[in-house]
Coordinates of C-alpha atoms and ligand atoms in Angstrom, one line a residue:
M71 CA -23.8 -29.3 69.5
K72 CA -25.5 -26.0 70.0
R73 CA -22.7 -24.3 68.3
L74 CA -22.9 -26.6 65.3
L75 CA -26.6 -26.0 65.0
L76 CA -26.1 -22.3 65.2
L77 CA -23.4 -22.3 62.6
A78 CA -25.5 -24.5 60.3
F79 CA -28.4 -22.0 60.7
L80 CA -26.2 -19.0 60.0
A81 CA -24.7 -20.8 56.9
L82 CA -28.2 -21.5 55.6
Q83 CA -29.2 -17.9 56.1
F84 CA -26.2 -16.8 54.2
S85 CA -26.7 -19.2 51.3
C86 CA -30.2 -17.9 50.8
K87 CA -29.2 -14.3 50.8
T88 CA -26.0 -13.4 49.0
S89 CA -23.9 -16.0 47.2
E90 CA -24.0 -19.7 46.7
T91 CA -22.2 -21.9 49.1
H92 CA -20.2 -24.9 47.9
K93 CA -19.4 -28.2 49.4
V94 CA -15.9 -29.3 48.7
E95 CA -14.4 -32.6 49.7
D96 CA -13.8 -31.8 53.3
Q97 CA -17.6 -31.4 53.9
K98 CA -17.1 -28.0 55.5
I99 CA -19.6 -25.3 54.7
R100 CA -17.8 -23.3 52.1
G101 CA -18.3 -19.9 50.4
E102 CA -17.6 -19.1 46.8
I103 CA -14.8 -21.1 45.4
G104 CA -12.4 -19.8 42.7
E105 CA -9.7 -21.9 41.1
H106 CA -7.6 -18.9 40.1
A107 CA -8.7 -15.6 41.6
M108 CA -11.2 -14.0 44.0
V109 CA -12.5 -10.6 45.0
V110 CA -14.7 -10.1 48.0
S111 CA -16.3 -6.7 48.8
A112 CA -19.3 -5.1 50.3
R113 CA -21.1 -4.9 46.9
E114 CA -21.6 -7.4 44.1
E115 CA -21.0 -4.7 41.4
A116 CA -17.6 -3.8 43.0
S117 CA -16.5 -7.4 43.3
K118 CA -17.4 -8.0 39.7
I119 CA -15.7 -4.9 38.4
G120 CA -12.6 -5.9 40.4
L121 CA -12.6 -9.4 39.0
S122 CA -13.1 -8.0 35.4
M123 CA -9.7 -6.4 35.7
L124 CA -8.2 -9.8 36.5
L125 CA -10.1 -11.4 33.5
Q126 CA -8.6 -8.6 31.3
G127 CA -5.1 -9.7 32.3
G128 CA -4.7 -7.1 35.1
N129 CA -3.3 -7.9 38.5
A130 CA -4.6 -7.5 42.1
F131 CA -3.4 -3.9 42.2
D132 CA -5.4 -3.0 39.1
A133 CA -8.4 -4.8 40.7
M134 CA -7.8 -2.8 43.9
V135 CA -8.1 0.5 42.1
A136 CA -11.2 -0.7 40.3
T137 CA -12.9 -2.1 43.4
E138 CA -12.1 1.0 45.5
M139 CA -13.7 3.3 42.9
A140 CA -16.6 0.9 42.2
L141 CA -17.4 1.0 46.0
A142 CA -17.3 4.8 45.9
V143 CA -20.1 4.6 43.3
S144 CA -22.2 1.7 44.6
Y145 CA -21.6 1.9 48.4
P146 CA -21.4 5.6 49.2
F147 CA -22.1 4.7 52.9
A148 CA -18.4 4.0 53.2
G149 CA -16.9 3.6 49.7
N150 CA -15.4 7.0 48.8
L151 CA -13.4 9.6 47.0
G152 CA -13.7 11.9 50.0
G153 CA -12.2 9.7 52.6
G154 CA -9.1 7.5 53.1
G155 CA -7.8 4.0 53.9
F156 CA -5.1 1.5 54.2
M157 CA -3.8 -1.3 52.1
V158 CA -1.6 -4.3 53.1
Y159 CA -0.2 -6.4 50.2
R160 CA 1.7 -9.5 49.6
K161 CA 3.1 -10.1 46.1
A162 CA 3.3 -13.5 44.6
N163 CA 7.1 -13.5 45.3
G164 CA 6.4 -13.1 49.0
E165 CA 7.3 -9.4 49.2
T166 CA 5.0 -7.5 51.6
G167 CA 4.2 -3.9 52.2
A168 CA 1.5 -1.4 53.2
L169 CA 0.1 1.9 51.9
D170 CA -1.3 4.6 54.2
Y171 CA -3.8 6.9 52.5
R172 CA -5.3 8.0 55.7
E173 CA -6.8 11.5 55.8
K174 CA -4.8 14.3 57.5
A175 CA -5.8 17.3 59.7
P176 CA -5.9 20.5 57.7
L177 CA -3.0 22.9 58.1
K178 CA -5.4 25.3 59.9
A179 CA -6.6 22.7 62.3
S180 CA -5.7 23.3 66.0
R181 CA -5.6 21.3 69.2
N182 CA -8.7 22.8 70.7
M183 CA -10.9 23.3 67.6
Y184 CA -13.7 21.1 68.9
L185 CA -13.9 22.7 72.4
D186 CA -16.4 25.3 73.6
E187 CA -15.6 28.3 75.8
E188 CA -15.6 26.2 78.9
G189 CA -13.1 23.8 77.4
N190 CA -15.6 21.0 76.9
A191 CA -15.5 18.9 73.7
V192 CA -18.5 19.5 71.4
P193 CA -18.9 16.2 69.6
E194 CA -21.1 17.6 66.8
R195 CA -18.3 19.8 65.5
S196 CA -16.0 16.9 64.8
Q197 CA -18.7 14.6 63.6
V198 CA -20.8 16.5 61.0
G199 CA -20.3 19.3 58.6
E200 CA -17.4 21.3 57.3
L201 CA -15.1 21.2 60.3
A202 CA -15.3 17.4 60.6
V203 CA -13.6 16.8 57.3
G204 CA -10.0 15.6 57.1
V205 CA -7.9 16.1 53.9
P206 CA -9.0 13.1 51.7
G207 CA -6.4 10.5 50.8
T208 CA -8.2 7.9 48.7
V209 CA -7.5 9.3 45.3
A210 CA -3.8 9.7 46.2
G211 CA -4.0 6.1 47.4
I212 CA -5.2 4.6 44.2
F213 CA -2.8 6.5 42.1
A214 CA 0.1 5.5 44.3
V215 CA -0.9 1.8 44.0
H216 CA -1.3 2.2 40.2
E217 CA 2.0 3.9 39.8
K218 CA 4.0 1.3 41.7
F219 CA 2.2 -1.9 40.8
G220 CA -0.5 -1.3 38.2
S221 CA -0.3 -3.1 34.8
L222 CA -3.4 -1.8 33.0
P223 CA -3.9 1.8 31.9
M224 CA -6.0 3.9 34.4
E225 CA -8.5 4.7 31.6
Q226 CA -9.2 1.0 31.2
I227 CA -9.5 0.5 34.9
L228 CA -11.9 3.4 35.4
E229 CA -14.0 2.6 32.3
P230 CA -16.5 0.2 34.0
V231 CA -16.6 2.3 37.1
I232 CA -17.6 5.4 35.1
A233 CA -20.2 3.3 33.3
L234 CA -21.5 2.1 36.7
A235 CA -21.9 5.7 37.8
Q236 CA -23.6 6.7 34.6
N237 CA -25.9 3.7 34.2
G238 CA -26.6 3.4 37.9
F239 CA -26.6 0.6 40.5
V240 CA -29.6 -1.1 42.0
I241 CA -30.5 0.0 45.6
S242 CA -30.6 -3.0 48.0
E243 CA -32.9 -3.3 51.0
N244 CA -30.1 -2.5 53.3
Q245 CA -29.3 0.6 51.3
Q246 CA -33.0 1.7 51.2
K247 CA -33.0 1.5 55.1
T248 CA -29.8 3.5 55.6
L249 CA -30.8 6.2 53.0
E250 CA -34.2 6.6 54.7
A251 CA -32.5 6.8 58.1
Y252 CA -30.2 9.6 57.0
Q253 CA -32.5 11.5 54.7
E254 CA -33.4 14.2 57.2
M255 CA -29.8 14.6 58.3
F256 CA -28.5 15.0 54.7
I257 CA -30.9 17.8 54.2
K258 CA -30.1 19.5 57.5
V259 CA -26.3 19.3 57.1
N260 CA -26.3 20.3 53.4
K261 CA -29.0 22.9 54.0
D262 CA -30.6 21.6 50.8
T263 CA -31.7 18.4 49.3
I264 CA -29.0 16.2 47.7
L265 CA -29.0 13.3 45.2
F266 CA -29.0 10.8 48.1
A267 CA -31.8 12.5 49.9
G268 CA -34.3 11.3 47.3
N269 CA -37.0 8.7 48.1
F270 CA -35.4 5.5 47.0
S271 CA -36.9 2.0 47.3
A272 CA -35.1 -1.3 47.0
G273 CA -34.8 -2.2 43.3
D274 CA -34.6 1.4 42.1
T275 CA -31.6 2.4 40.0
L276 CA -29.5 5.3 41.3
R277 CA -27.4 7.1 38.7
N278 CA -24.6 9.5 39.7
V279 CA -23.8 11.5 36.6
Q280 CA -21.7 14.1 38.5
L281 CA -19.5 11.4 40.0
A282 CA -19.1 9.9 36.5
R283 CA -17.8 13.3 35.3
T284 CA -15.3 13.6 38.2
L285 CA -14.1 10.1 37.5
E286 CA -13.7 10.9 33.8
R287 CA -11.5 13.9 34.7
L288 CA -9.4 11.7 37.0
A289 CA -8.9 9.2 34.2
Q290 CA -7.8 12.0 31.9
N291 CA -5.7 14.2 34.2
G292 CA -4.5 11.8 36.9
K293 CA -4.0 12.5 40.6
K294 CA -3.4 16.2 40.0
E295 CA -7.0 16.6 39.0
F296 CA -8.1 15.9 42.5
Y297 CA -5.3 17.7 44.4
E298 CA -4.6 20.7 42.2
G299 CA -7.0 20.7 39.3
K300 CA -10.6 21.7 38.7
T301 CA -11.8 19.1 41.3
A302 CA -9.6 20.6 43.9
E303 CA -10.9 24.1 43.2
I304 CA -14.5 23.0 43.3
L305 CA -13.9 21.1 46.6
V306 CA -12.1 24.0 48.3
D307 CA -14.6 26.6 47.2
Y308 CA -17.5 24.4 48.4
L309 CA -15.9 24.0 51.9
K310 CA -14.9 27.6 52.2
E311 CA -18.4 28.8 51.4
R312 CA -19.6 26.7 54.4
G313 CA -16.8 27.9 56.8
G314 CA -14.5 24.9 56.3
I315 CA -10.7 25.2 56.6
I316 CA -9.3 22.8 54.0
S317 CA -7.2 24.8 51.5
L318 CA -5.6 24.2 48.1
E319 CA -2.3 23.9 50.0
D320 CA -3.7 21.1 52.1
L321 CA -4.7 19.2 48.9
S322 CA -1.6 19.9 46.9
S323 CA 0.7 18.8 49.8
Y324 CA -1.2 15.5 50.5
E325 CA 0.8 12.3 49.8
A326 CA -0.1 8.7 50.4
V327 CA 2.8 7.0 52.4
W328 CA 4.3 3.5 51.9
R329 CA 4.8 1.9 55.3
K330 CA 6.2 -1.2 56.8
P331 CA 3.4 -3.5 58.0
I332 CA 3.3 -5.0 61.5
E333 CA 4.3 -8.7 61.4
I334 CA 3.4 -11.0 64.3
D335 CA 4.1 -14.7 64.6
Y336 CA 1.1 -16.6 66.0
Q337 CA 1.4 -20.4 66.4
G338 CA 3.7 -20.5 63.4
Y339 CA 1.4 -18.3 61.2
S340 CA 2.8 -15.0 60.1
V341 CA 0.1 -12.3 60.6
I342 CA 0.9 -9.2 58.5
S343 CA -1.3 -6.2 59.3
M344 CA -1.5 -2.4 59.2
S345 CA 1.0 -0.3 61.1
P346 CA 0.3 3.2 62.6
P347 CA -1.4 5.5 62.1
S348 CA -3.7 2.5 62.3
S349 CA -3.7 0.8 65.7
G350 CA -5.0 -2.4 64.0
G351 CA -1.8 -4.4 63.5
I352 CA -0.3 -3.6 66.9
V353 CA -3.4 -4.1 68.9
M354 CA -4.4 -7.3 67.2
G355 CA -0.8 -8.5 67.5
Q356 CA -0.8 -7.8 71.2
I357 CA -4.0 -9.7 71.7
L358 CA -2.8 -12.7 69.8
K359 CA 0.5 -12.8 71.7
M360 CA -1.3 -12.5 75.0
I361 CA -3.6 -15.4 74.3
E362 CA -1.0 -17.6 72.6
P363 CA 0.1 -19.4 75.8
Y364 CA -3.5 -20.6 76.4
D365 CA -4.9 -23.7 74.7
I366 CA -8.0 -22.1 73.3
E367 CA -8.4 -24.8 70.7
K368 CA -9.0 -27.2 73.7
F369 CA -11.2 -24.7 75.5
G370 CA -13.5 -24.6 72.4
H371 CA -14.9 -21.9 70.1
N372 CA -16.8 -19.2 72.0
S373 CA -16.6 -21.2 75.2
L374 CA -16.5 -19.6 78.7
K375 CA -12.7 -19.9 79.0
T376 CA -11.9 -18.8 75.5
I377 CA -14.1 -15.7 75.9
Q378 CA -12.4 -14.9 79.2
V379 CA -8.9 -15.1 77.9
I380 CA -9.7 -13.1 74.7
T381 CA -11.7 -10.5 76.7
E382 CA -8.9 -10.0 79.2
A383 CA -6.3 -9.7 76.4
E384 CA -8.5 -7.2 74.6
R385 CA -8.9 -5.1 77.7
R386 CA -5.2 -4.8 78.2
A387 CA -4.4 -4.1 74.5
Y388 CA -7.0 -1.4 74.1
A389 CA -5.7 0.3 77.2
D390 CA -2.2 0.5 75.5
R391 CA -3.8 1.7 72.3
S392 CA -5.3 4.7 74.0
F393 CA -2.1 5.8 75.6
Y394 CA 0.7 5.0 73.2
L395 CA -0.7 5.1 69.6
G396 CA -0.9 8.0 67.1
D397 CA 0.6 9.2 63.8
P398 CA 4.1 7.8 63.7
D399 CA 5.2 10.9 61.7
F400 CA 4.4 13.0 64.9
V401 CA 4.9 10.6 67.9
D402 CA 7.4 8.0 68.8
I403 CA 5.6 4.6 69.2
P404 CA 7.4 1.9 71.2
T405 CA 6.2 -0.8 68.7
Q406 CA 8.9 -3.4 69.6
F407 CA 8.2 -3.1 73.3
L408 CA 4.4 -3.2 72.9
T409 CA 4.6 -6.3 70.8
S410 CA 7.3 -8.2 72.7
V411 CA 6.5 -11.5 74.2
E412 CA 8.0 -10.7 77.6
Y413 CA 5.9 -7.5 77.9
L414 CA 2.7 -9.2 76.7
H415 CA 3.0 -12.3 78.9
N416 CA 3.7 -10.1 81.8
R417 CA 0.6 -8.0 81.0
M418 CA -1.6 -11.2 81.5
K419 CA 0.1 -12.1 84.9
D420 CA -2.8 -10.8 87.0
F421 CA -5.4 -12.6 84.9
T422 CA -7.3 -15.4 86.6
F423 CA -10.2 -17.6 85.3
E424 CA -11.9 -17.0 88.7
H425 CA -13.2 -13.5 87.9
A426 CA -13.0 -10.5 85.6
T427 CA -10.2 -7.9 86.0
P428 CA -12.0 -4.5 86.3
S429 CA -10.8 -2.1 83.6
S430 CA -10.3 0.5 86.4
E431 CA -7.5 -1.8 87.7
I432 CA -5.8 -1.9 84.3
D433 CA -5.3 1.7 83.5
H434 CA -7.1 5.1 82.9
G435 CA -10.6 6.5 83.5
N436 CA -14.2 5.3 82.9
I437 CA -15.6 5.9 79.4
P438 CA -19.1 5.3 77.8
G439 CA -19.9 4.8 74.1
Y440 CA -18.9 2.9 71.0
E441 CA -17.4 3.3 67.6
S442 CA -19.3 3.2 64.4
M443 CA -19.6 0.4 61.8
E444 CA -19.3 2.6 58.8
T445 CA -16.1 1.6 57.0
T446 CA -15.7 -1.0 54.3
H447 CA -13.1 -3.8 53.5
Y448 CA -12.3 -5.8 50.4
S449 CA -9.9 -8.6 49.8
I450 CA -8.4 -9.7 46.5
V451 CA -6.2 -12.5 45.3
D452 CA -5.2 -12.6 41.6
Q453 CA -4.3 -15.5 39.3
Q454 CA -0.6 -14.9 39.9
G455 CA -1.0 -15.1 43.7
N456 CA -0.7 -11.4 44.5
A457 CA -2.9 -10.5 47.4
V458 CA -4.3 -7.1 48.6
S459 CA -6.2 -6.4 51.7
V460 CA -7.8 -2.9 51.8
T461 CA -10.0 -1.1 54.3
T462 CA -11.4 2.3 53.3
T463 CA -13.7 4.7 55.1
L464 CA -15.5 8.0 55.4
N465 CA -15.6 7.3 59.2
G466 CA -19.3 7.7 60.1
A467 CA -22.1 6.5 57.7
Y468 CA -21.8 8.9 54.7
G469 CA -19.0 10.6 56.6
S470 CA -19.7 14.2 57.6
K471 CA -23.0 13.9 55.6
L472 CA -21.6 16.8 53.5
Y473 CA -22.2 15.9 49.8
V474 CA -20.4 17.9 47.1
E475 CA -23.2 17.8 44.5
E476 CA -21.0 19.1 41.7
L477 CA -18.5 16.3 42.3
G478 CA -20.9 13.5 43.2
F479 CA -19.4 12.4 46.5
F480 CA -19.6 12.6 50.3
L481 CA -16.8 14.0 52.5
N482 CA -15.4 12.2 55.5
N483 CA -15.7 13.1 59.2
E484 CA -12.4 11.5 60.1
M485 CA -11.4 14.4 62.3
D486 CA -13.5 12.7 65.0
D487 CA -10.9 9.9 65.2
F488 CA -8.5 12.4 66.8
S489 CA -9.0 12.8 70.5
A490 CA -10.7 16.2 70.7
K491 CA -9.5 16.6 74.2
P492 CA -6.7 14.3 75.3
G493 CA -7.7 12.2 78.2
E494 CA -11.4 12.1 77.1
P495 CA -13.1 9.7 74.8
N496 CA -14.1 10.3 71.2
M497 CA -17.7 9.6 70.2
F498 CA -17.0 5.9 70.0
G499 CA -15.8 5.5 73.5
L500 CA -12.1 5.2 72.6
L501 CA -10.0 7.1 75.1
G502 CA -7.5 9.5 73.5
A503 CA -4.3 10.8 74.9
E504 CA -1.5 13.2 73.8
A505 CA -0.3 10.8 71.1
N506 CA -3.6 11.3 69.2
A507 CA -4.1 15.0 69.9
I508 CA -4.9 17.2 66.9
E509 CA -2.0 18.8 65.1
P510 CA -1.9 20.5 61.7
G511 CA -1.0 17.9 59.0
K512 CA -1.2 14.9 61.4
R513 CA -3.1 11.7 60.6
M514 CA -5.7 10.6 63.1
L515 CA -5.4 7.2 64.8
S516 CA -7.4 4.4 63.1
S517 CA -8.5 0.9 64.0
M518 CA -8.5 -0.4 60.5
T519 CA -6.9 -3.8 60.2
P520 CA -6.3 -5.0 56.7
T521 CA -4.5 -8.2 57.2
I522 CA -2.7 -11.0 55.3
V523 CA -1.8 -14.3 57.0
E524 CA 1.0 -16.6 55.7
K525 CA 1.4 -20.3 56.6
D526 CA 4.7 -22.0 56.0
G527 CA 5.9 -18.9 54.0
K528 CA 2.9 -19.1 51.6
L529 CA -0.2 -17.0 51.2
F530 CA -2.9 -18.4 53.5
M531 CA -5.6 -15.8 54.2
V532 CA -6.6 -12.3 53.3
L533 CA -9.1 -10.4 55.4
G534 CA -10.3 -7.3 57.1
S535 CA -13.5 -5.6 58.4
P536 CA -15.4 -2.4 59.0
G537 CA -16.6 -1.7 62.6
G538 CA -14.5 1.1 64.2
S539 CA -12.9 -0.3 67.4
T540 CA -14.5 -3.7 66.7
I541 CA -12.6 -4.1 63.5
I542 CA -9.5 -5.4 65.3
T543 CA -11.4 -8.0 67.4
S544 CA -13.5 -9.1 64.4
V545 CA -10.5 -9.7 62.3
M546 CA -8.7 -11.5 65.1
Q547 CA -11.6 -13.8 65.9
T548 CA -11.9 -14.7 62.2
I549 CA -8.3 -15.7 62.1
L550 CA -8.7 -17.8 65.3
N551 CA -11.8 -19.4 63.8
V552 CA -9.7 -20.8 61.0
V553 CA -6.3 -21.5 62.7
E554 CA -7.6 -22.7 66.1
F555 CA -11.1 -23.9 65.4
D556 CA -10.6 -25.4 62.0
M557 CA -13.4 -23.6 60.2
G558 CA -13.6 -22.9 56.5
M559 CA -13.6 -19.2 55.4
Q560 CA -17.3 -18.7 55.1
E561 CA -18.0 -20.5 58.3
A562 CA -15.4 -18.4 60.1
V563 CA -16.9 -15.2 58.8
N564 CA -20.4 -16.3 59.7
A565 CA -19.6 -17.3 63.3
P566 CA -21.0 -15.1 66.1
R567 CA -18.6 -12.5 67.6
F568 CA -18.0 -10.7 70.9
H569 CA -15.9 -7.6 71.8
H570 CA -14.2 -5.8 74.6
Q571 CA -12.3 -2.5 74.3
W572 CA -11.1 -1.7 77.9
Y573 CA -13.8 1.1 78.3
P574 CA -16.7 0.9 78.5
D575 CA -15.9 -2.1 80.8
E576 CA -18.3 -4.5 79.2
V577 CA -18.2 -7.5 76.7
V578 CA -20.5 -6.9 73.8
F579 CA -22.1 -10.0 72.2
E580 CA -23.9 -10.2 68.9
P581 CA -27.5 -10.5 70.0
K582 CA -29.3 -13.8 70.3
L583 CA -26.3 -15.8 69.1
F584 CA -24.8 -16.9 72.5
D585 CA -26.2 -19.3 75.1
K586 CA -27.9 -17.8 78.1
E587 CA -26.0 -20.1 80.4
L588 CA -22.7 -19.0 79.0
L589 CA -23.6 -15.3 79.5
D590 CA -24.8 -16.0 83.0
S591 CA -21.5 -17.8 83.8
L592 CA -19.6 -14.7 82.6
R593 CA -21.9 -12.4 84.7
S594 CA -21.2 -14.6 87.8
K595 CA -17.5 -14.0 87.3
G596 CA -18.0 -10.2 87.3
Y597 CA -18.1 -9.5 83.5
Q598 CA -20.6 -6.9 82.3
V599 CA -22.4 -8.5 79.5
N600 CA -24.0 -6.3 76.9
E601 CA -26.4 -8.0 74.5
R602 CA -28.9 -5.3 74.6
N603 CA -28.0 -3.2 71.6
S604 CA -28.9 -5.1 68.5
R605 CA -25.7 -4.5 66.7
I606 CA -23.5 -6.6 64.5
L607 CA -19.8 -6.7 65.2
G608 CA -17.7 -6.3 62.1
K609 CA -18.4 -7.3 58.5
V610 CA -15.5 -9.4 57.4
D611 CA -14.7 -10.0 53.7
A612 CA -12.0 -12.7 53.4
I613 CA -10.2 -15.2 51.2
L614 CA -8.7 -18.5 52.3
R615 CA -6.2 -20.5 50.2
L616 CA -7.3 -24.1 50.4
P617 CA -4.8 -27.1 50.5
N618 CA -5.5 -27.8 46.8
G619 CA -4.6 -24.3 45.9
S620 CA -8.1 -23.0 45.1
L621 CA -9.5 -20.0 46.9
E622 CA -12.5 -19.8 49.2
G623 CA -14.3 -16.4 49.5
G624 CA -15.9 -15.5 52.8
A625 CA -18.4 -12.7 52.2
D626 CA -20.1 -11.5 55.4
R627 CA -23.8 -12.5 55.7
R628 CA -24.3 -9.4 57.9
G629 CA -24.4 -7.1 54.7
D630 CA -24.8 -7.2 50.9
D631 CA -21.2 -8.5 50.7
T632 CA -20.4 -10.8 47.7
A633 CA -17.5 -13.0 46.7
V634 CA -16.8 -13.6 43.1
G635 CA -14.1 -15.9 41.8
Y636 CA -13.1 -17.9 38.7
Ligands
LIG31 N1 -12.8 5.7 61.2 C1 -12.6 4.4 61.7 C2 -11.2 4.0 61.9 O1 -10.3 4.5 61.2 O2 -10.9 3.2 62.7

């Protein structure tokens, strides 16, 4: 009963804030409904520009390019030209695949580049400024998608995006807050003021003319513009002047890579998600297979037993992540072994409902900290039934905070996703090992989990989330909310979340959303409960295909996220 009240309350909050909710026949609380197509992203402008491609006769891949670039304009917090990402797709004919446009370590990068004379990691070096920047992959990503699957000319796709940069977007309250919070840091890192360091209030219009010019050159000259042309030269000169190490050779040799996604069967649903260099698909698959033998539907949503089973599976999966996973072009990953039923069921053998298993008994050392929320996800289904699930990032909020004024965009700080010193945690508490040590030209390990779920061989759900290490558990809980707990898409996205990542050895709960008695029961069983830090877990943007064939968008109430369909 308490859960129902809570969900009703959350749904009400959502309906007042972002998009309309709809009641369909089943009386579930539903998000935006589209008969034919749907785009859900972190900003209304980006969702609308994506949908406009579909209305012009384009497909989900054209919409992907448009949405990705529109987020770079209107959501510079994570949307980007200076970062990277991953896409998982499922074509209407059932063919699936994945694109890796993750950043790479520059050729001049070296294993110990973030250590001081005593051999200690200096987090600031990998987190802000010129040395934190990985070779950007986003522009290569959109051109790879367009070349393989696009149906509209790139000029037509970029036209509304360029107009958005020129005419500006309206600052939201959330954006005002983050811009204020980072204003000082922008000026410090850039050693000067930048466009985004202005005093903006909610309701102001922010125009980015330099970004419009960069996008115009991309539309005219293609991928080469960014990796070999004028844009490449401006970018390399800019970084060199500041002591950065990215060269023209780094840019000209960058390629996005088509990869085979991870496919896991969970209770008859086929869960298709991102393969390494993201840990998302493997880790989520491991957790799902570890919990599969337990009847969590019967235990109940966010009940004591459900939380225990999921937490213990998460603890074990994140321990494996730290040890085994890295860039598959550099390290051998035992994917089949890690996702095999025998291995995973065996991994849960020492689990008991009596008490928590301490992380120190599962594997390596004791680590503090957490990963950031500053990534963004969007989901698209077009009128033909093609689906794309894309997560893209600068890593931290506004990445390295370095803003190339002449080009109009921020640069990532993705180098911090490497383990600066194998055996020690990165700034987010994720323990790194040899597999994720820095090497020139290597991709850093990610947690991004763009995912598509099939039911009976047909498209069922498209989803993903920002949230660093909490991406994987947010996506997984949203899937479970639908397939185990019978929620609609918006309800599943709204529902309160929790997270465990092996180290630190604690379960993080979204604040004030879980019963005190429940948390006390967990404490009495030896779980460290963390509800102190007022933080949201994930920001899921998702689409569900309903039994009548229409699409329900689930846009996360935790941000400005918006679903638009037709
Ligand atoms: N930078 C966040 C991630 O890739 O997981």
